[in-house]
XYZ file of C-alpha atoms in Angstrom:
659
model
C 0.000 0.000 0.000
C 1.389 3.384 -1.029
C 1.884 6.002 1.619
C 0.350 9.369 0.724
C 2.781 12.230 0.283
C 2.978 14.716 3.110
C 0.597 17.611 2.632
C 2.077 21.061 2.279
C 0.833 23.752 4.609
C -1.274 26.514 2.970
C 1.243 29.178 4.040
C 4.041 27.405 2.223
C 1.846 26.949 -0.842
C 1.126 30.669 -0.880
C 4.790 31.614 -0.437
C 5.830 29.246 -3.227
C 3.175 30.718 -5.485
C 4.406 34.293 -4.896
C 8.027 33.301 -5.586
C 7.117 31.446 -8.750
C 5.041 34.378 -9.957
C 7.891 36.823 -9.249
C 10.571 34.966 -11.260
C 9.034 35.431 -14.741
C 7.933 38.954 -13.830
C 11.491 40.088 -13.102
C 12.717 38.249 -16.209
C 10.273 40.149 -18.397
C 11.154 43.465 -16.783
C 14.808 42.886 -17.616
C 14.121 41.813 -21.187
C 11.796 44.751 -21.822
C 14.409 47.217 -20.681
C 17.195 45.526 -22.631
C 15.178 45.409 -25.862
C 13.225 48.666 -25.655
C 14.898 50.735 -22.924
C 11.492 51.265 -21.309
C 13.012 52.198 -17.945
C 16.470 53.581 -18.722
C 15.943 54.917 -22.247
C 18.672 54.667 -24.865
C 19.134 54.517 -28.637
C 15.758 54.422 -30.385
C 13.840 54.295 -27.086
C 11.002 56.735 -27.695
C 8.664 55.512 -24.954
C 9.956 55.218 -21.388
C 8.694 55.366 -17.810
C 10.561 58.469 -16.714
C 8.208 60.086 -14.211
C 6.940 58.924 -10.780
C 3.308 59.108 -11.903
C 4.022 56.783 -14.840
C 5.638 54.287 -12.499
C 2.704 54.596 -10.101
C 0.292 53.752 -12.918
C 2.363 50.962 -14.442
C 3.556 48.990 -11.393
C 0.156 47.917 -9.979
C -1.075 47.150 -13.486
C 1.792 44.761 -14.215
C 1.667 43.274 -10.706
C -2.044 42.515 -10.917
C -1.888 41.275 -14.510
C 0.918 38.795 -13.851
C -0.605 37.728 -10.532
C -3.925 36.900 -12.178
C -2.166 35.076 -15.003
C -0.218 32.974 -12.513
C -3.427 32.270 -10.565
C -5.157 31.127 -13.746
C -2.300 28.724 -14.541
C -2.383 27.444 -10.959
C -6.096 26.748 -11.369
C -5.261 24.706 -14.484
C -2.753 22.717 -12.415
C -5.483 22.034 -9.851
C -7.777 20.852 -12.624
C -5.093 18.557 -14.018
C -4.782 17.024 -10.554
C -8.537 16.624 -10.389
C -8.430 18.526 -7.072
C -7.226 15.384 -5.318
C -3.754 16.263 -4.174
C -2.167 19.125 -2.356
C 1.144 17.571 -1.431
C 4.690 17.910 -2.704
C 3.738 16.616 -6.157
C 1.251 19.430 -6.514
C 3.839 22.027 -5.478
C 6.358 20.548 -7.911
C 3.910 20.742 -10.800
C 2.838 24.205 -9.739
C 6.482 25.256 -9.808
C 6.888 23.753 -13.260
C 3.947 25.345 -15.000
C 3.280 28.690 -13.313
C 6.649 30.206 -14.255
C 7.168 27.778 -17.141
C 4.237 28.878 -19.272
C 4.808 32.596 -18.696
C 8.558 32.292 -19.298
C 7.875 30.297 -22.492
C 5.549 33.036 -23.774
C 8.015 35.780 -22.862
C 10.994 34.042 -24.459
C 9.027 33.182 -27.611
C 7.946 36.799 -28.001
C 11.425 38.201 -27.518
C 12.960 35.554 -29.773
C 10.713 36.755 -32.581
C 11.572 40.375 -31.695
C 15.273 39.593 -31.350
C 16.535 41.576 -34.309
C 13.447 43.505 -35.338
C 11.751 46.709 -34.298
C 8.623 47.406 -32.320
C 6.862 48.183 -35.600
C 6.595 44.440 -36.139
C 3.047 43.101 -36.126
C 1.193 40.117 -37.515
C 0.455 42.154 -40.658
C 4.120 42.969 -41.164
C 5.182 39.388 -40.436
C 2.663 38.208 -43.003
C 4.073 40.590 -45.602
C 7.619 39.415 -44.906
C 6.320 35.896 -45.457
C 4.985 36.858 -48.865
C 1.418 36.830 -47.589
C 1.864 33.537 -45.754
C 1.981 33.686 -41.959
C 3.291 30.117 -41.946
C 6.283 31.043 -44.087
C 6.920 34.155 -42.003
C 7.027 32.188 -38.762
C 9.137 29.440 -40.317
C 11.629 32.019 -41.539
C 11.840 34.003 -38.310
C 12.050 30.932 -36.083
C 14.270 28.854 -38.349
C 17.355 29.303 -36.213
C 15.527 28.365 -32.997
C 13.058 25.837 -34.380
C 14.671 22.806 -32.730
C 14.950 24.470 -29.331
C 11.331 25.625 -29.449
C 10.143 22.167 -30.502
C 12.079 20.544 -27.642
C 10.705 23.054 -25.128
C 7.148 22.444 -26.313
C 7.673 18.683 -26.109
C 9.051 19.038 -22.575
C 6.003 21.009 -21.415
C 3.615 18.486 -22.997
C 5.490 15.599 -21.400
C 5.511 17.310 -18.001
C 1.751 17.916 -18.179
C 1.160 14.277 -19.091
C 3.472 13.086 -16.300
C 1.758 15.213 -13.646
C -1.642 13.969 -14.707
C -0.451 10.351 -14.628
C 1.179 10.800 -11.218
C -1.847 12.556 -9.765
C -4.253 9.882 -10.982
C -1.936 7.134 -9.746
C -1.640 8.576 -6.249
C -5.163 9.964 -5.943
C -6.686 6.853 -4.289
C -4.098 7.129 -1.507
C -5.617 10.355 -0.281
C -9.151 11.559 0.154
C -8.152 15.077 1.087
C -9.567 17.442 -1.467
C -7.781 20.625 -2.509
C -10.419 23.211 -3.253
C -10.113 26.851 -4.169
C -12.007 28.610 -1.439
C -14.862 30.992 -2.114
C -12.749 33.815 -0.702
C -10.026 33.256 -3.308
C -12.546 32.969 -6.129
C -14.014 36.306 -5.113
C -10.515 37.830 -4.937
C -9.707 36.550 -8.432
C -12.934 37.991 -9.850
C -12.291 41.298 -8.086
C -8.790 41.388 -9.568
C -10.181 40.905 -13.060
C -12.658 43.724 -12.525
C -9.947 46.002 -11.117
C -7.821 45.553 -14.239
C -10.296 47.593 -16.283
C -10.016 50.923 -14.418
C -6.295 50.373 -13.859
C -5.783 49.925 -17.610
C -8.005 52.922 -18.395
C -6.087 55.153 -15.963
C -2.656 53.967 -17.141
C -3.616 54.561 -20.765
C -4.005 58.258 -20.075
C -0.734 58.833 -18.246
C 2.298 59.653 -20.383
C 3.887 56.683 -22.108
C 2.448 54.082 -19.744
C 0.121 52.454 -22.259
C 2.927 51.969 -24.789
C 5.258 50.505 -22.192
C 2.507 48.182 -20.927
C 2.109 46.801 -24.458
C 5.644 45.376 -24.198
C 4.469 42.855 -21.583
C 2.787 39.581 -22.477
C -0.016 39.552 -19.922
C -0.873 43.235 -20.328
C -0.904 42.963 -24.123
C -3.317 40.031 -23.783
C -5.522 41.964 -21.361
C -5.553 44.944 -23.704
C -6.599 42.737 -26.604
C -9.512 41.278 -24.642
C -10.672 44.692 -23.421
C -10.388 46.184 -26.885
C -12.501 43.370 -28.309
C -15.072 43.794 -25.538
C -15.363 47.562 -26.189
C -15.735 47.260 -29.947
C -19.359 48.354 -29.610
C -19.942 49.123 -33.292
C -18.104 45.949 -34.454
C -15.767 47.802 -36.796
C -12.693 45.960 -35.483
C -11.519 48.683 -33.077
C -12.377 49.355 -29.447
C -11.397 51.988 -26.908
C -8.539 50.047 -25.280
C -6.353 49.342 -28.311
C -3.158 51.239 -29.001
C -4.994 52.397 -32.111
C -8.236 53.617 -30.556
C -11.615 54.000 -32.180
C -12.361 57.766 -32.264
C -16.086 57.017 -32.663
C -16.848 53.784 -30.774
C -20.558 53.872 -31.673
C -20.191 54.863 -35.340
C -19.298 51.927 -37.607
C -18.359 54.285 -40.451
C -15.613 56.021 -38.460
C -12.652 54.051 -37.155
C -8.859 53.915 -37.536
C -7.850 53.283 -41.163
C -11.392 53.663 -42.478
C -11.321 54.821 -46.088
C -11.455 58.615 -45.920
C -13.885 59.819 -48.581
C -12.791 63.212 -49.922
C -14.819 66.382 -49.509
C -17.705 64.858 -47.552
C -17.085 66.884 -44.407
C -16.225 63.815 -42.305
C -12.890 62.516 -41.102
C -13.555 58.781 -41.352
C -10.093 57.612 -40.292
C -9.431 60.272 -37.670
C -6.125 61.297 -39.277
C -5.516 64.811 -40.554
C -9.126 65.895 -41.024
C -11.321 65.377 -44.085
C -9.323 64.336 -47.131
C -9.558 66.968 -49.859
C -6.311 66.810 -51.847
C -7.342 64.288 -54.500
C -4.992 64.429 -57.465
C -5.037 62.561 -60.732
C -3.070 59.308 -60.785
C 0.434 59.550 -62.149
C 0.182 58.674 -65.865
C 2.427 55.902 -67.099
C 4.868 56.498 -69.934
C 3.816 55.153 -73.327
C 5.989 52.586 -75.043
C 6.934 53.638 -78.572
C 9.665 51.292 -79.798
C 12.025 52.263 -82.619
C 12.504 50.027 -85.631
C 15.445 48.292 -83.936
C 14.469 47.879 -80.285
C 17.145 47.425 -77.674
C 17.421 44.487 -75.325
C 16.493 45.116 -71.693
C 18.230 43.354 -68.811
C 17.162 44.039 -65.208
C 19.302 42.663 -62.387
C 17.818 42.883 -58.906
C 20.336 42.340 -56.112
C 18.524 41.315 -52.953
C 18.877 43.597 -49.912
C 21.461 45.842 -51.595
C 22.124 48.842 -49.383
C 22.515 52.295 -50.805
C 26.150 52.543 -49.669
C 27.654 49.723 -51.758
C 29.141 52.113 -54.319
C 32.521 53.182 -52.959
C 32.469 50.590 -50.168
C 35.814 49.006 -49.295
C 36.475 46.027 -47.014
C 40.059 45.303 -45.978
C 41.080 47.710 -48.739
C 39.236 45.677 -51.404
C 36.511 47.086 -53.657
C 33.205 45.438 -52.746
C 31.429 46.007 -56.077
C 34.004 46.694 -58.822
C 31.647 45.759 -61.669
C 28.821 47.913 -60.326
C 31.197 50.840 -59.871
C 32.505 50.436 -63.432
C 28.913 50.416 -64.704
C 28.140 53.571 -62.709
C 31.158 55.361 -64.222
C 30.083 54.326 -67.710
C 26.419 55.246 -67.294
C 24.310 56.739 -64.493
C 23.455 55.984 -60.901
C 21.091 57.446 -58.313
C 19.462 56.567 -54.964
C 16.313 54.472 -55.242
C 13.839 53.948 -52.419
C 11.660 50.962 -51.683
C 8.111 51.812 -50.703
C 7.848 49.009 -48.186
C 11.309 47.636 -47.427
C 10.547 44.006 -48.254
C 10.908 41.944 -51.404
C 7.493 40.970 -52.702
C 5.884 44.411 -52.778
C 9.145 46.034 -53.952
C 9.338 43.852 -57.055
C 5.677 44.423 -57.830
C 6.250 48.187 -57.713
C 9.430 47.944 -59.777
C 7.776 46.137 -62.683
C 4.289 47.725 -62.622
C 5.002 51.316 -61.573
C 2.316 51.053 -58.854
C 2.661 51.190 -55.099
C 0.169 48.419 -54.332
C -0.738 46.628 -57.591
C -3.140 43.697 -57.658
C -2.903 42.742 -61.357
C -0.362 43.017 -64.229
C -1.830 46.256 -65.588
C 1.116 48.211 -66.977
C 3.750 45.646 -65.943
C 6.824 45.405 -68.146
C 6.398 41.648 -68.607
C 3.120 41.568 -70.599
C 3.885 44.968 -72.132
C 7.155 43.879 -73.747
C 5.811 40.422 -74.541
C 3.019 41.970 -76.623
C 5.501 44.100 -78.561
C 7.587 41.133 -79.691
C 10.191 40.740 -76.959
C 11.370 37.361 -75.813
C 10.960 37.373 -72.043
C 13.245 35.320 -69.793
C 13.490 35.016 -66.008
C 16.463 33.663 -64.020
C 15.738 34.171 -60.342
C 17.422 32.882 -57.223
C 14.137 33.132 -55.307
C 10.698 31.558 -55.939
C 8.824 34.191 -57.921
C 5.486 32.779 -56.825
C 6.435 33.937 -53.315
C 3.924 36.557 -52.226
C 2.229 36.508 -55.632
C 5.054 38.301 -57.455
C 4.727 36.288 -60.655
C 0.927 36.572 -60.749
C 0.696 40.311 -60.047
C 3.446 41.229 -62.522
C 2.357 38.776 -65.237
C 5.838 37.288 -65.138
C 5.007 33.598 -65.385
C 2.559 34.020 -68.248
C 5.058 36.075 -70.262
C 8.382 34.361 -69.566
C 9.929 31.596 -71.643
C 12.151 30.385 -70.111
C 11.012 30.842 -66.521
C 13.761 29.613 -64.191
C 13.476 30.360 -60.487
C 14.160 28.744 -57.121
C 11.145 26.472 -57.524
C 12.460 25.091 -60.808
C 15.969 24.745 -59.329
C 14.836 23.676 -55.858
C 17.129 20.647 -55.887
C 20.052 23.075 -56.403
C 19.178 25.428 -53.533
C 22.044 26.778 -51.475
C 20.622 25.824 -48.059
C 18.645 23.019 -46.499
C 15.781 25.185 -45.243
C 12.874 24.780 -47.659
C 10.237 27.312 -46.566
C 9.245 29.215 -49.695
C 10.586 32.532 -48.465
C 14.005 31.015 -47.691
C 14.720 29.178 -50.939
C 17.926 30.540 -52.439
C 19.758 29.504 -55.584
C 23.328 30.652 -56.083
C 24.154 33.084 -58.897
C 26.420 30.548 -60.613
C 23.433 28.226 -61.008
C 21.435 31.034 -62.598
C 24.200 31.881 -65.066
C 24.481 28.192 -65.973
C 20.719 28.144 -66.626
C 21.096 31.257 -68.794
C 23.855 29.573 -70.810
C 21.804 26.415 -71.288
C 18.602 28.158 -72.371
C 19.716 31.382 -74.071
C 23.415 30.922 -74.784
C 22.804 29.864 -78.372
C 19.323 31.288 -78.864
C 18.673 33.270 -82.087
C 18.885 37.046 -81.701
C 16.248 38.008 -84.247
C 13.954 39.197 -81.430
C 14.816 41.718 -78.696
C 15.310 40.171 -75.269
C 13.897 41.214 -71.924
C 15.748 39.270 -69.224
C 15.208 39.585 -65.485
C 17.835 38.239 -63.062
C 17.446 38.092 -59.300
C 20.626 37.594 -57.251
C 19.857 36.476 -53.694
C 23.212 36.093 -51.932
C 23.054 39.350 -49.862
C 19.917 38.069 -48.139
C 20.255 36.936 -44.525
C 22.295 34.953 -43.433
C 24.690 36.511 -46.014
C 26.720 33.362 -46.591
C 26.133 29.889 -48.033
C 28.171 26.919 -49.176
C 29.913 27.592 -52.463
C 30.239 31.347 -51.915
C 33.833 32.539 -52.187
C 35.356 34.848 -49.599
C 36.111 37.732 -51.936
C 36.561 40.581 -49.450
C 36.160 38.951 -46.024
C 38.347 35.922 -45.258
C 36.212 34.737 -42.321
C 32.507 35.459 -42.889
C 30.074 34.607 -40.107
C 27.953 31.495 -40.336
C 24.235 31.709 -39.651
C 24.603 30.222 -36.184
C 27.245 32.819 -35.307
C 24.911 35.768 -35.960
C 23.349 36.713 -32.628
C 22.282 39.902 -30.919
C 25.798 40.063 -29.467
C 27.520 39.810 -32.851
C 30.181 42.390 -33.587
C 28.623 44.859 -36.019
C 31.794 45.331 -38.053
C 32.205 41.577 -38.600
C 28.549 41.249 -39.529
C 28.851 44.110 -42.025
C 31.946 42.563 -43.637
C 30.070 39.272 -43.977
C 27.198 41.090 -45.702
C 29.486 43.014 -48.073
C 31.246 39.785 -48.979
C 27.859 38.494 -50.166
C 27.358 41.697 -52.172
C 30.798 41.137 -53.713
C 29.701 37.624 -54.725
C 26.614 39.007 -56.478
C 28.749 41.712 -58.091
C 31.085 39.036 -59.476
C 28.048 37.349 -61.042
C 27.032 40.705 -62.514
C 30.476 40.970 -64.101
C 30.130 37.452 -65.510
C 26.750 38.363 -67.022
C 28.158 41.523 -68.643
C 31.012 39.426 -70.072
C 28.459 37.061 -71.627
C 26.523 39.944 -73.167
C 29.693 41.374 -74.657
C 30.844 37.990 -75.976
C 27.501 37.483 -77.733
C 27.716 40.893 -79.389
C 24.597 42.145 -77.604
C 26.155 44.571 -75.141
C 26.042 47.671 -77.334
C 22.348 47.038 -78.009
C 21.372 46.368 -74.386
C 19.900 48.572 -71.682
C 21.060 47.243 -68.321
C 19.557 48.306 -64.988
C 20.932 47.004 -61.694
C 18.941 47.848 -58.565
C 18.263 46.537 -55.074
C 14.759 45.675 -53.959
C 15.395 47.399 -50.608
C 18.202 48.001 -48.139
C 19.293 46.117 -45.029
C 19.884 47.028 -41.393
C 23.137 45.535 -40.126
C 22.702 46.420 -36.452
C 23.908 49.915 -37.364
C 20.528 51.270 -36.299
C 19.997 48.689 -33.596
C 18.174 46.216 -35.823
C 18.943 43.425 -38.278
C 17.086 42.771 -41.519
C 14.489 44.750 -43.405
C 10.788 45.472 -43.720
C 10.114 46.821 -40.231
C 11.673 50.325 -40.214
C 11.250 53.288 -42.549
C 14.840 54.493 -42.577
C 17.680 54.743 -45.065
C 19.287 51.494 -43.940
C 16.222 49.428 -44.778
C 14.581 51.323 -47.641
C 17.349 53.098 -49.570
C 19.155 51.173 -52.274
C 20.960 52.233 -55.439
C 20.027 52.065 -59.117
C 22.817 51.819 -61.702
C 22.377 51.747 -65.476
C 24.675 51.728 -68.502
C 22.611 54.573 -69.975
C 24.260 57.962 -69.710
C 22.583 61.209 -68.763
C 19.728 60.087 -66.523
C 18.379 63.332 -65.076
C 17.129 63.498 -61.522
C 18.458 63.034 -58.012
C 16.431 60.099 -56.655
C 13.562 57.762 -57.461
C 11.062 55.433 -55.893
C 10.959 51.908 -57.241
C 7.604 52.793 -58.822
C 9.422 55.335 -61.042
C 11.796 52.850 -62.690
C 9.196 51.229 -64.910
C 8.548 54.541 -66.700
C 12.256 55.396 -66.828
C 12.933 52.158 -68.704
C 9.987 52.700 -71.053
C 11.342 56.172 -71.890
C 14.814 54.755 -72.554
C 13.478 51.984 -74.805
C 11.375 54.591 -76.629
C 14.464 56.782 -77.258
C 13.115 59.585 -75.063
C 15.394 61.549 -72.704
C 15.823 59.540 -69.484
C 14.402 61.654 -66.688
C 13.321 60.855 -63.136
C 10.129 62.599 -62.008
C 11.480 63.266 -58.487
C 7.989 62.983 -57.063
C 7.789 62.188 -53.341
C 8.239 58.533 -52.481
C 5.427 57.184 -50.317
C 6.501 54.455 -47.900
C 4.613 52.221 -45.508
C 5.135 49.277 -43.140
C 2.410 46.673 -43.417
C -0.287 46.939 -46.051
C -1.310 50.271 -47.527
C -4.756 50.287 -45.891
C -3.709 49.492 -42.313
C -0.029 50.416 -42.022
C 2.016 50.231 -38.859
C 3.969 53.251 -40.180
C 3.747 55.567 -43.162
C 6.522 57.776 -44.476
C 7.597 60.088 -47.253
C 10.953 60.819 -48.866
C 11.320 64.012 -50.889
C 13.932 66.625 -51.695
C 13.620 67.998 -48.144
C 14.388 64.686 -46.480
C 12.340 62.052 -44.698
C 9.174 62.220 -42.615
C 7.405 59.415 -40.773
C 4.056 58.982 -39.033
C 3.030 56.355 -36.479
C -0.772 55.945 -36.694
C -0.815 53.781 -33.576
C 0.713 56.509 -31.432
C -0.285 59.547 -33.456
C 3.321 60.790 -33.529
C 5.671 62.202 -36.173
C 9.403 61.898 -36.826
C 11.480 64.039 -39.175
C 14.671 63.512 -41.153
C 15.799 60.336 -39.454
C 15.490 61.676 -35.915
C 14.459 59.286 -33.151
C 12.302 61.784 -31.270
C 8.558 61.499 -31.832
C 6.436 64.639 -31.903
C 2.716 64.976 -31.335
C 0.504 67.191 -33.521
C 0.604 70.119 -31.110
C 4.429 70.095 -31.057
C 4.880 70.634 -34.825
C 6.098 73.939 -36.193
C 4.681 75.455 -39.379
C 7.153 73.740 -41.721
C 6.642 70.395 -40.052
C 2.863 70.750 -40.289
C 3.139 71.437 -44.014
C 5.270 68.347 -44.550
C 2.970 66.274 -42.348
C -0.012 67.396 -44.407
C 1.804 66.383 -47.600
C 2.393 62.871 -46.243
C -1.215 62.364 -45.171
C -2.485 63.670 -48.508
C -0.160 61.388 -50.479
C -1.156 58.324 -48.445
C -4.883 59.139 -48.516
C -4.750 59.707 -52.249
C -2.948 56.400 -52.849
C -5.576 54.546 -50.825
C -8.438 56.361 -52.546
C -7.116 55.602 -56.006
C -6.515 51.956 -55.082
C -10.086 51.526 -53.826
C -11.491 53.274 -56.889
C -9.363 50.971 -59.034
C -8.598 53.905 -61.329
C -6.823 52.702 -64.491
C -3.312 54.090 -64.668
C -1.788 52.063 -67.470
C -1.079 53.871 -70.699
C -1.988 52.380 -74.057
C 0.764 50.371 -75.707
């Protein structure tokens, strides 16, 4: 006969519970300050608790939120034990799950946020995954997938083991462990108290933004926001983006602002009145002997590659030679990630949904042979469908076709990468001896400068010891990381040189228009972050465009301007950049996490969630009442440009010119 385990006194149970609740709480406080500087401030820390009243509002909110979360998990442990044991086994299992679940949630959140900014959201993650949340999560968690799987398995096993042990030992004891009525009332009262505490904290300085950094408080906010969405428009009064009219379903954040109706539907900048005609696309008028067109997109190519030296070696000698021969200028991505950037590049639109004026069907209809050699899967995020690439191209060679030749083992669609040498070999096999009686439009996509910036087969051209993927952590030396990245750029540049050599050897060089451009930039921890697609700054959105055509007029361009520039060049018109402002956004155009504008005066950004502005790369965020006259004018220009782009997109106004 088994002897029942010794019961644990209620006082000890309570003390153990408090200790176990405190451990993950202090862990999260430390992580929040290290990542966001919410208590001490620091580089890029725009929201901090820096006044006693903010601390007084935040501390009880976090304490109560975490305490209730821990109590809820403890109740689950009781349920798993079927309320039949309150001995050492119960305390052990309580100690496993109460901190374990909260710590697991905290670590998972900060692992995802490890290299990215606080602009990251599910919408942005989806965009980085080409529209697939599954691919986005697979990509972000690839480096920690095994550890996360093992941790999840350990928690599942522990839960099963506690249930088995409790059921096995239950007959040995008839003492029931019940949650008293007093504690149930206290738990309910705590839940009720969270509502006024959250409401008060939300109106004191930066407290509501700091509270959003914490797992339990973010969950509480989400529940309260859902509960206060009285008009069911998707926004309540507790979200970071609040509903300005909680009982009017036609007015809510990011509602389509209808111009000149006297109402401010989205609550941003007043009623939208500055509707302008859509930018007309250039007409294609080919001469009798059309030129070939070759576009080379180099993934994640920063705007500083021209003139860059590593260990005294030129990073991009072929690109620099091309720039000396022709023209070069800064080019800005509208979104900072691949799929939308390529759609804008080929269609001349900021958020296209169909081929429209895309270069692929346009040149196909005029007699060009269209060929694609891409180191990424062009179906990723709908690139091929929206640009009309797959229907127009023959041959169509991308990372799906060459999947068995991919450079890495990871096979999520967004992480497929085929080395440039493989692409050039495919070009030789399919077009090396092709007749030249038709003009050629060829698109190449070189992927090597994409994270992790190194793969098997890549030569160490400028950096003798590039970092491996596993060696890139948040403690990585920035200089070493940058040299690893520029070595990858050098590898793509060598492939560019090999392509130019092929064009010259075939006698086609003098009759070819070549454009080399990045799809976006890349943060290399120089601004505190790694990667792209989650910040509207020069590191992540500025790239460089280089062409062998001389005399391109203009100082900068958005990717949406390059389609018309190429059409003008092919039509023998003077190559001129419009220098119109470049609209930028994080997330989709309708519900962005950030919007921004780049013009001749610099850069401006707006955070709809916080209602704050930033100017010219500064990290300070200004509210509407803190703007001077010049800043208000620039802010108005950004809101008008964004509102107009949304309005035109919803009207589906045709912008493609006749062939």
